[in-house]
Amino acid sequence: MPSSARATSLTRRGILAAGGALGLGAVLAACGDSDSGKKGSGASASAKSGSWEFKDDRGQTVKTKAAPKNIVAFTGMAAALKDFGVEVTGVFGPTYVEDPKTKERKPDVQAGDLDITKVKVIGNVWGEFKIEEYLKLQPEVLITDMWEKDALWYVPEEQKAKILKIAPSVALWAAGKSMPSVLQRHADLAASLGADVNSEQVKKDKARFEAAAERLRKVAQGKKDIKVLIGSGDPNTFYVSTPVRPTDTLFFQELGINLVVPTKLDPSGWFELLSWENVDKYKADVILLDNRTGTLQPEQLKAKPTWAALPAVKAGQVFPRVTEPVYSYAKCAPLLEDLATALENAKKVS
């Protein structure tokens, strides 16, 4: 589960959309087995050789008779695969934001460069997964993130058994491991699906990521006195995230950034919950604020006096945090660049 409170809190409280007793009304697709050699990346046999095999981060090996073409994936995963050169048929998870008046749909922050008009959206909010629509897509594989061991991100628990009978699943870690290793696993998966991860564009994107990481490392060395807090807000609570589990903040720590470490984590182990009256518990010079749809943004937070009184807020040192990164080099490099710029200009205010 993610390092901001929103979805994790919902998971813990069991606020899921009711799955209902859906009649599948179709023969459930089975995953065909085939034998093929193994590679160190956990993948073997691309589309060129017919059969396909991939060992995911649960330790489960998926085998199919051919490299999957009808892929349904969590939105962020689909966006990452696209950057590596793999297109998906359908998505689930935050994909678009709809204007309540015009009904115009704009891509959610997690959609990356996906063309949301060309993929079938079978779920756009937490707990929504339209099984009948999923069946119509004739999926060959379902791919998603994993924030907790064996928990498939945005696959509703009460529908999970039915969903997993339709097509085999692949899950990659989105927590507990540093960003570079997570990026490599996404590249491995894309390569197994037939993408050319050694293309000039991907090599260019990776070089940019590595340069951004080195820049951020150097900036951190000169800004050791700047304390950075990772936060997320809803109307009643401010969540201070631990930096040791999310892939981005774990990497930031490795690069030397001075991150606030909350001392009283909730049972999930992801963050400390503060009332808005106690939002000043931790001193911070910079705040990285969850940018996901459904969390309070700076404009909305202006109405909260205790927030407005924070030194980092008064100094204008609040910056968006991409809490659920799209795990491609193309999308992660700007995250590092933006943070480096923010820290370069940050002043000690706490």
Tab-separated table of C-alpha atoms in Angstrom:
chain	number	residue	atom	x	y	z
A	1	MET	CA	0.000	0.000	0.000
A	2	PRO	CA	1.200	3.507	-0.705
A	3	SER	CA	3.109	5.778	1.588
A	4	SER	CA	0.422	8.372	1.782
A	5	ALA	CA	-2.510	7.860	3.940
A	6	ARG	CA	-5.280	7.880	1.467
A	7	ALA	CA	-5.476	4.442	-0.058
A	8	THR	CA	-3.770	2.742	2.865
A	9	SER	CA	-6.292	4.165	5.276
A	10	LEU	CA	-9.112	3.020	3.054
A	11	THR	CA	-7.647	-0.462	2.910
A	12	ARG	CA	-7.322	-0.728	6.664
A	13	ARG	CA	-10.853	0.452	7.238
A	14	GLY	CA	-12.260	-1.905	4.659
A	15	ILE	CA	-13.957	0.805	2.644
A	16	LEU	CA	-14.194	-1.089	-0.606
A	17	ALA	CA	-16.793	-0.981	-3.302
A	18	ALA	CA	-19.160	-3.932	-2.959
A	19	GLY	CA	-18.164	-6.642	-5.383
A	20	GLY	CA	-21.583	-8.252	-5.545
A	21	ALA	CA	-22.377	-11.744	-6.661
A	22	LEU	CA	-21.480	-11.317	-10.301
A	23	GLY	CA	-22.236	-14.177	-12.619
A	24	LEU	CA	-19.248	-14.606	-14.889
A	25	GLY	CA	-21.348	-16.193	-17.619
A	26	ALA	CA	-18.292	-17.289	-19.534
A	27	VAL	CA	-15.675	-19.957	-19.565
A	28	LEU	CA	-12.814	-18.716	-17.414
A	29	ALA	CA	-9.600	-18.347	-19.318
A	30	ALA	CA	-6.812	-20.657	-18.235
A	31	CYS	CA	-3.133	-19.868	-18.284
A	32	GLY	CA	-1.383	-22.158	-20.766
A	33	ASP	CA	1.853	-23.759	-19.592
A	34	SER	CA	4.947	-24.062	-21.680
A	35	ASP	CA	8.588	-24.857	-21.063
A	36	SER	CA	11.246	-22.271	-21.746
A	37	GLY	CA	14.655	-21.302	-20.478
A	38	LYS	CA	15.106	-18.845	-17.617
A	39	LYS	CA	16.976	-15.577	-17.615
A	40	GLY	CA	18.440	-13.713	-14.691
A	41	SER	CA	15.800	-11.024	-14.987
A	42	GLY	CA	13.061	-13.511	-14.221
A	43	ALA	CA	11.815	-13.433	-17.797
A	44	SER	CA	12.252	-15.774	-20.701
A	45	ALA	CA	10.976	-16.238	-24.220
A	46	SER	CA	9.769	-13.044	-25.808
A	47	ALA	CA	7.107	-12.721	-28.476
A	48	LYS	CA	9.682	-13.721	-31.093
A	49	SER	CA	10.050	-17.256	-29.731
A	50	GLY	CA	6.399	-17.850	-28.988
A	51	SER	CA	6.043	-19.038	-25.405
A	52	TRP	CA	6.353	-16.615	-22.510
A	53	GLU	CA	7.470	-16.950	-18.925
A	54	PHE	CA	8.023	-14.387	-16.173
A	55	LYS	CA	8.802	-14.731	-12.475
A	56	ASP	CA	7.197	-11.862	-10.572
A	57	ASP	CA	8.025	-10.313	-7.197
A	58	ARG	CA	5.735	-12.717	-5.349
A	59	GLY	CA	8.054	-15.459	-6.531
A	60	GLN	CA	5.332	-16.796	-8.813
A	61	THR	CA	6.210	-17.832	-12.346
A	62	VAL	CA	3.608	-17.123	-15.001
A	63	LYS	CA	3.747	-19.170	-18.195
A	64	THR	CA	1.667	-18.708	-21.322
A	65	LYS	CA	1.774	-20.227	-24.786
A	66	ALA	CA	2.649	-16.869	-26.319
A	67	ALA	CA	3.727	-13.466	-25.099
A	68	PRO	CA	0.529	-11.723	-23.917
A	69	LYS	CA	-0.963	-9.081	-26.190
A	70	ASN	CA	-4.259	-8.438	-24.408
A	71	ILE	CA	-2.825	-6.939	-21.234
A	72	VAL	CA	-4.900	-5.359	-18.475
A	73	ALA	CA	-2.919	-3.419	-15.910
A	74	PHE	CA	-3.099	-1.017	-13.014
A	75	THR	CA	-3.016	2.483	-14.503
A	76	GLY	CA	0.434	3.421	-13.220
A	77	MET	CA	1.840	0.102	-14.389
A	78	ALA	CA	0.263	0.584	-17.811
A	79	ALA	CA	1.837	4.045	-18.063
A	80	ALA	CA	5.255	2.632	-17.196
A	81	LEU	CA	4.956	-0.177	-19.727
A	82	LYS	CA	3.990	2.345	-22.389
A	83	ASP	CA	7.179	4.316	-21.776
A	84	PHE	CA	9.161	1.113	-22.307
A	85	GLY	CA	7.202	0.315	-25.480
A	86	VAL	CA	4.385	-2.004	-24.361
A	87	GLU	CA	0.747	-1.097	-24.970
A	88	VAL	CA	-2.111	-2.415	-22.846
A	89	THR	CA	-5.746	-3.099	-23.688
A	90	GLY	CA	-7.413	-2.132	-20.422
A	91	VAL	CA	-6.628	-0.400	-17.138
A	92	PHE	CA	-7.933	-0.167	-13.596
A	93	GLY	CA	-7.105	2.419	-10.965
A	94	PRO	CA	-7.090	6.251	-11.113
A	95	THR	CA	-7.093	6.963	-14.846
A	96	TYR	CA	-9.120	10.123	-15.385
A	97	VAL	CA	-10.706	13.040	-13.573
A	98	GLU	CA	-14.137	14.030	-14.872
A	99	ASP	CA	-15.377	17.598	-14.812
A	100	PRO	CA	-18.753	17.426	-13.017
A	101	LYS	CA	-20.244	20.067	-15.312
A	102	THR	CA	-18.848	19.357	-18.756
A	103	LYS	CA	-18.168	15.631	-18.165
A	104	GLU	CA	-14.848	16.196	-19.893
A	105	ARG	CA	-12.250	13.638	-18.840
A	106	LYS	CA	-8.655	14.593	-18.198
A	107	PRO	CA	-5.871	12.101	-17.430
A	108	ASP	CA	-5.180	11.444	-13.766
A	109	VAL	CA	-1.636	12.102	-12.563
A	110	GLN	CA	-1.053	8.339	-12.518
A	111	ALA	CA	-1.969	7.902	-16.180
A	112	GLY	CA	1.317	9.288	-17.456
A	113	ASP	CA	1.283	9.436	-21.254
A	114	LEU	CA	-1.532	6.943	-21.684
A	115	ASP	CA	-4.150	7.924	-24.231
A	116	ILE	CA	-7.155	7.449	-21.953
A	117	THR	CA	-9.497	7.417	-24.965
A	118	LYS	CA	-7.811	4.310	-26.381
A	119	VAL	CA	-7.747	2.024	-23.355
A	120	LYS	CA	-10.761	0.410	-21.724
A	121	VAL	CA	-11.141	1.673	-18.158
A	122	ILE	CA	-12.669	-1.092	-16.039
A	123	GLY	CA	-12.233	0.758	-12.763
A	124	ASN	CA	-11.342	4.353	-11.985
A	125	VAL	CA	-11.620	4.517	-8.201
A	126	TRP	CA	-10.628	2.412	-5.214
A	127	GLY	CA	-12.737	-0.759	-5.021
A	128	GLU	CA	-14.070	-0.535	-8.576
A	129	PHE	CA	-13.262	-3.431	-10.905
A	130	LYS	CA	-15.881	-4.309	-13.521
A	131	ILE	CA	-15.481	-8.046	-13.995
A	132	GLU	CA	-17.885	-8.307	-16.940
A	133	GLU	CA	-15.924	-5.630	-18.811
A	134	TYR	CA	-12.688	-7.380	-17.878
A	135	LEU	CA	-14.002	-10.623	-19.388
A	136	LYS	CA	-14.971	-8.873	-22.618
A	137	LEU	CA	-11.353	-7.796	-23.082
A	138	GLN	CA	-10.282	-11.455	-23.142
A	139	PRO	CA	-7.231	-10.640	-21.004
A	140	GLU	CA	-4.158	-12.818	-21.273
A	141	VAL	CA	-2.483	-11.366	-18.187
A	142	LEU	CA	-3.261	-8.916	-15.386
A	143	ILE	CA	-0.346	-6.790	-14.151
A	144	THR	CA	-0.281	-4.598	-11.089
A	145	ASP	CA	1.786	-3.171	-8.229
A	146	MET	CA	2.383	-4.701	-4.821
A	147	TRP	CA	2.694	-2.506	-1.712
A	148	GLU	CA	2.266	-5.372	0.752
A	149	LYS	CA	3.332	-8.971	0.172
A	150	ASP	CA	0.880	-10.800	-2.114
A	151	ALA	CA	-1.619	-7.889	-2.087
A	152	LEU	CA	-2.566	-6.927	-5.653
A	153	TRP	CA	-2.908	-3.155	-5.854
A	154	TYR	CA	-6.406	-1.959	-6.802
A	155	VAL	CA	-7.705	-5.507	-7.189
A	156	PRO	CA	-10.631	-5.575	-4.712
A	157	GLU	CA	-10.061	-8.295	-2.123
A	158	GLU	CA	-13.668	-9.484	-2.222
A	159	GLN	CA	-13.470	-9.981	-6.007
A	160	LYS	CA	-9.910	-11.255	-6.132
A	161	ALA	CA	-10.720	-14.974	-6.372
A	162	LYS	CA	-13.009	-14.454	-9.377
A	163	ILE	CA	-10.632	-12.056	-11.080
A	164	LEU	CA	-7.629	-14.376	-10.775
A	165	LYS	CA	-9.554	-17.240	-12.405
A	166	ILE	CA	-9.894	-15.242	-15.606
A	167	ALA	CA	-6.208	-14.682	-16.403
A	168	PRO	CA	-2.822	-15.151	-14.737
A	169	SER	CA	-1.450	-12.229	-12.761
A	170	VAL	CA	1.916	-10.524	-12.373
A	171	ALA	CA	2.808	-8.260	-9.441
A	172	LEU	CA	5.906	-6.106	-9.010
A	173	TRP	CA	6.998	-4.395	-5.820
A	174	ALA	CA	6.143	-0.708	-5.473
A	175	ALA	CA	7.479	-0.513	-1.918
A	176	GLY	CA	10.233	-1.800	0.316
A	177	LYS	CA	12.878	-1.559	-2.406
A	178	SER	CA	14.806	1.420	-3.699
A	179	MET	CA	13.659	3.109	-6.891
A	180	PRO	CA	16.526	1.948	-9.171
A	181	SER	CA	15.852	-1.740	-8.452
A	182	VAL	CA	12.101	-1.257	-8.968
A	183	LEU	CA	12.751	0.478	-12.280
A	184	GLN	CA	14.948	-2.411	-13.390
A	185	ARG	CA	12.200	-4.912	-12.629
A	186	HIS	CA	9.748	-2.920	-14.739
A	187	ALA	CA	12.280	-2.891	-17.557
A	188	ASP	CA	12.690	-6.666	-17.176
A	189	LEU	CA	8.944	-7.167	-17.462
A	190	ALA	CA	8.656	-4.900	-20.496
A	191	ALA	CA	11.528	-6.720	-22.197
A	192	SER	CA	9.852	-10.071	-21.600
A	193	LEU	CA	6.728	-8.721	-23.284
A	194	GLY	CA	8.694	-7.827	-26.398
A	195	ALA	CA	9.799	-4.247	-25.748
A	196	ASP	CA	13.199	-3.039	-26.887
A	197	VAL	CA	14.522	-1.727	-23.585
A	198	ASN	CA	17.863	-1.024	-25.251
A	199	SER	CA	16.332	1.437	-27.690
A	200	GLU	CA	17.936	4.847	-28.030
A	201	GLN	CA	14.984	6.461	-26.253
A	202	VAL	CA	15.095	4.154	-23.241
A	203	LYS	CA	18.884	4.516	-22.995
A	204	LYS	CA	18.463	8.280	-23.136
A	205	ASP	CA	15.797	8.177	-20.417
A	206	LYS	CA	17.978	5.980	-18.193
A	207	ALA	CA	20.986	8.263	-18.634
A	208	ARG	CA	18.809	11.206	-17.653
A	209	PHE	CA	17.639	9.359	-14.532
A	210	GLU	CA	21.181	8.492	-13.499
A	211	ALA	CA	22.352	12.068	-14.052
A	212	ALA	CA	19.438	13.382	-12.005
A	213	ALA	CA	20.280	10.974	-9.169
A	214	GLU	CA	23.880	12.149	-9.119
A	215	ARG	CA	22.768	15.768	-9.132
A	216	LEU	CA	20.418	15.126	-6.220
A	217	ARG	CA	23.194	13.370	-4.299
A	218	LYS	CA	25.443	16.405	-4.652
A	219	VAL	CA	22.655	18.800	-3.672
A	220	ALA	CA	21.879	16.711	-0.583
A	221	GLN	CA	25.519	16.903	0.527
A	222	GLY	CA	25.300	20.680	0.647
A	223	LYS	CA	21.837	20.795	2.253
A	224	LYS	CA	22.182	18.437	5.200
A	225	ASP	CA	20.568	21.021	7.501
A	226	ILE	CA	17.373	21.136	5.432
A	227	LYS	CA	14.738	18.816	6.896
A	228	VAL	CA	12.231	17.410	4.421
A	229	LEU	CA	8.829	16.083	5.525
A	230	ILE	CA	6.703	13.730	3.419
A	231	GLY	CA	3.023	14.458	4.015
A	232	SER	CA	-0.530	13.918	2.850
A	233	GLY	CA	-3.759	15.507	4.000
A	234	ASP	CA	-7.457	14.816	4.168
A	235	PRO	CA	-10.132	16.945	5.877
A	236	ASN	CA	-9.499	15.456	9.317
A	237	THR	CA	-5.948	14.187	9.345
A	238	PHE	CA	-2.410	14.988	8.270
A	239	TYR	CA	-0.295	11.931	7.562
A	240	VAL	CA	3.482	12.029	8.001
A	241	SER	CA	4.972	9.205	5.974
A	242	THR	CA	7.879	7.062	7.049
A	243	PRO	CA	10.654	7.285	4.453
A	244	VAL	CA	11.863	3.705	4.838
A	245	ARG	CA	9.167	1.894	2.836
A	246	PRO	CA	8.233	3.910	-0.290
A	247	THR	CA	10.661	3.404	-3.168
A	248	ASP	CA	11.204	7.109	-3.815
A	249	THR	CA	11.864	8.234	-0.240
A	250	LEU	CA	14.029	5.178	0.408
A	251	PHE	CA	16.139	6.272	-2.552
A	252	PHE	CA	16.153	9.879	-1.317
A	253	GLN	CA	17.579	8.668	1.991
A	254	GLU	CA	20.248	6.692	0.169
A	255	LEU	CA	21.181	9.856	-1.695
A	256	GLY	CA	21.627	11.696	1.601
A	257	ILE	CA	18.495	13.812	1.910
A	258	ASN	CA	17.564	14.653	5.506
A	259	LEU	CA	14.033	13.256	5.788
A	260	VAL	CA	11.751	13.551	8.804
A	261	VAL	CA	11.185	10.124	10.383
A	262	PRO	CA	7.887	9.926	12.324
A	263	THR	CA	8.174	8.258	15.723
A	264	LYS	CA	4.660	6.939	16.286
A	265	LEU	CA	3.537	4.963	13.265
A	266	ASP	CA	0.008	3.646	12.915
A	267	PRO	CA	-0.537	-0.165	12.840
A	268	SER	CA	0.049	-0.270	9.076
A	269	GLY	CA	3.602	0.925	9.631
A	270	TRP	CA	3.417	3.510	6.870
A	271	PHE	CA	2.793	6.835	8.591
A	272	GLU	CA	1.920	8.791	11.710
A	273	LEU	CA	-1.541	10.313	11.917
A	274	LEU	CA	-1.722	13.871	13.227
A	275	SER	CA	-4.746	16.009	13.931
A	276	TRP	CA	-4.645	19.370	12.218
A	277	GLU	CA	-4.173	20.944	15.663
A	278	ASN	CA	-0.905	19.007	15.995
A	279	VAL	CA	0.314	19.362	12.433
A	280	ASP	CA	3.387	21.242	13.677
A	281	LYS	CA	4.733	18.261	15.668
A	282	TYR	CA	7.740	17.864	13.372
A	283	LYS	CA	9.999	20.709	12.305
A	284	ALA	CA	10.465	20.857	8.576
A	285	ASP	CA	12.005	23.273	6.099
A	286	VAL	CA	10.499	21.604	3.044
A	287	ILE	CA	7.253	19.653	2.716
A	288	LEU	CA	6.640	17.210	-0.121
A	289	LEU	CA	2.857	16.958	-0.398
A	290	ASP	CA	0.952	14.029	-1.894
A	291	ASN	CA	-0.279	15.114	-5.338
A	292	ARG	CA	-2.805	12.326	-5.922
A	293	THR	CA	-6.428	12.916	-6.761
A	294	GLY	CA	-8.473	12.795	-3.579
A	295	THR	CA	-5.851	14.312	-1.278
A	296	LEU	CA	-5.912	17.954	-0.187
A	297	GLN	CA	-3.722	20.258	-2.238
A	298	PRO	CA	-2.090	23.561	-1.150
A	299	GLU	CA	-4.982	25.685	-2.398
A	300	GLN	CA	-7.464	23.654	-0.354
A	301	LEU	CA	-5.190	23.640	2.695
A	302	LYS	CA	-5.161	27.412	2.906
A	303	ALA	CA	-8.377	27.168	4.910
A	304	LYS	CA	-6.553	25.390	7.730
A	305	PRO	CA	-4.843	27.983	10.015
A	306	THR	CA	-2.388	25.503	11.517
A	307	TRP	CA	-1.195	24.521	8.063
A	308	ALA	CA	-0.777	28.125	6.977
A	309	ALA	CA	1.332	28.784	10.087
A	310	LEU	CA	3.930	26.118	9.295
A	311	PRO	CA	7.369	27.643	8.503
A	312	ALA	CA	7.720	25.667	5.282
A	313	VAL	CA	4.294	26.837	4.113
A	314	LYS	CA	4.990	30.474	4.947
A	315	ALA	CA	8.310	30.235	3.116
A	316	GLY	CA	6.658	28.801	0.014
A	317	GLN	CA	8.646	25.594	0.351
A	318	VAL	CA	5.827	23.099	-0.246
A	319	PHE	CA	6.260	20.990	-3.358
A	320	PRO	CA	4.160	18.234	-4.965
A	321	ARG	CA	5.214	14.672	-4.395
A	322	VAL	CA	4.355	11.995	-6.925
A	323	THR	CA	3.371	9.466	-4.280
A	324	GLU	CA	2.774	6.637	-6.728
A	325	PRO	CA	5.460	7.063	-9.378
A	326	VAL	CA	5.137	5.728	-12.876
A	327	TYR	CA	8.087	3.351	-12.851
A	328	SER	CA	9.839	4.243	-16.067
A	329	TYR	CA	13.087	6.170	-16.373
A	330	ALA	CA	11.235	8.782	-18.397
A	331	LYS	CA	8.839	9.543	-15.544
A	332	CYS	CA	11.165	9.108	-12.562
A	333	ALA	CA	13.992	11.321	-13.825
A	334	PRO	CA	11.873	14.512	-13.562
A	335	LEU	CA	10.958	13.624	-9.965
A	336	LEU	CA	14.620	13.704	-9.002
A	337	GLU	CA	15.285	16.844	-11.036
A	338	ASP	CA	12.374	18.702	-9.468
A	339	LEU	CA	13.454	17.750	-5.952
A	340	ALA	CA	17.028	18.804	-6.679
A	341	THR	CA	15.791	22.204	-7.857
A	342	ALA	CA	13.595	22.577	-4.776
A	343	LEU	CA	16.447	21.771	-2.416
A	344	GLU	CA	18.914	23.984	-4.245
A	345	ASN	CA	16.649	26.947	-3.572
A	346	ALA	CA	15.448	25.905	-0.096
A	347	LYS	CA	16.300	27.924	2.982
A	348	LYS	CA	16.487	26.869	6.607
A	349	VAL	CA	13.235	28.091	8.181
A	350	SER	CA	12.451	25.653	11.007
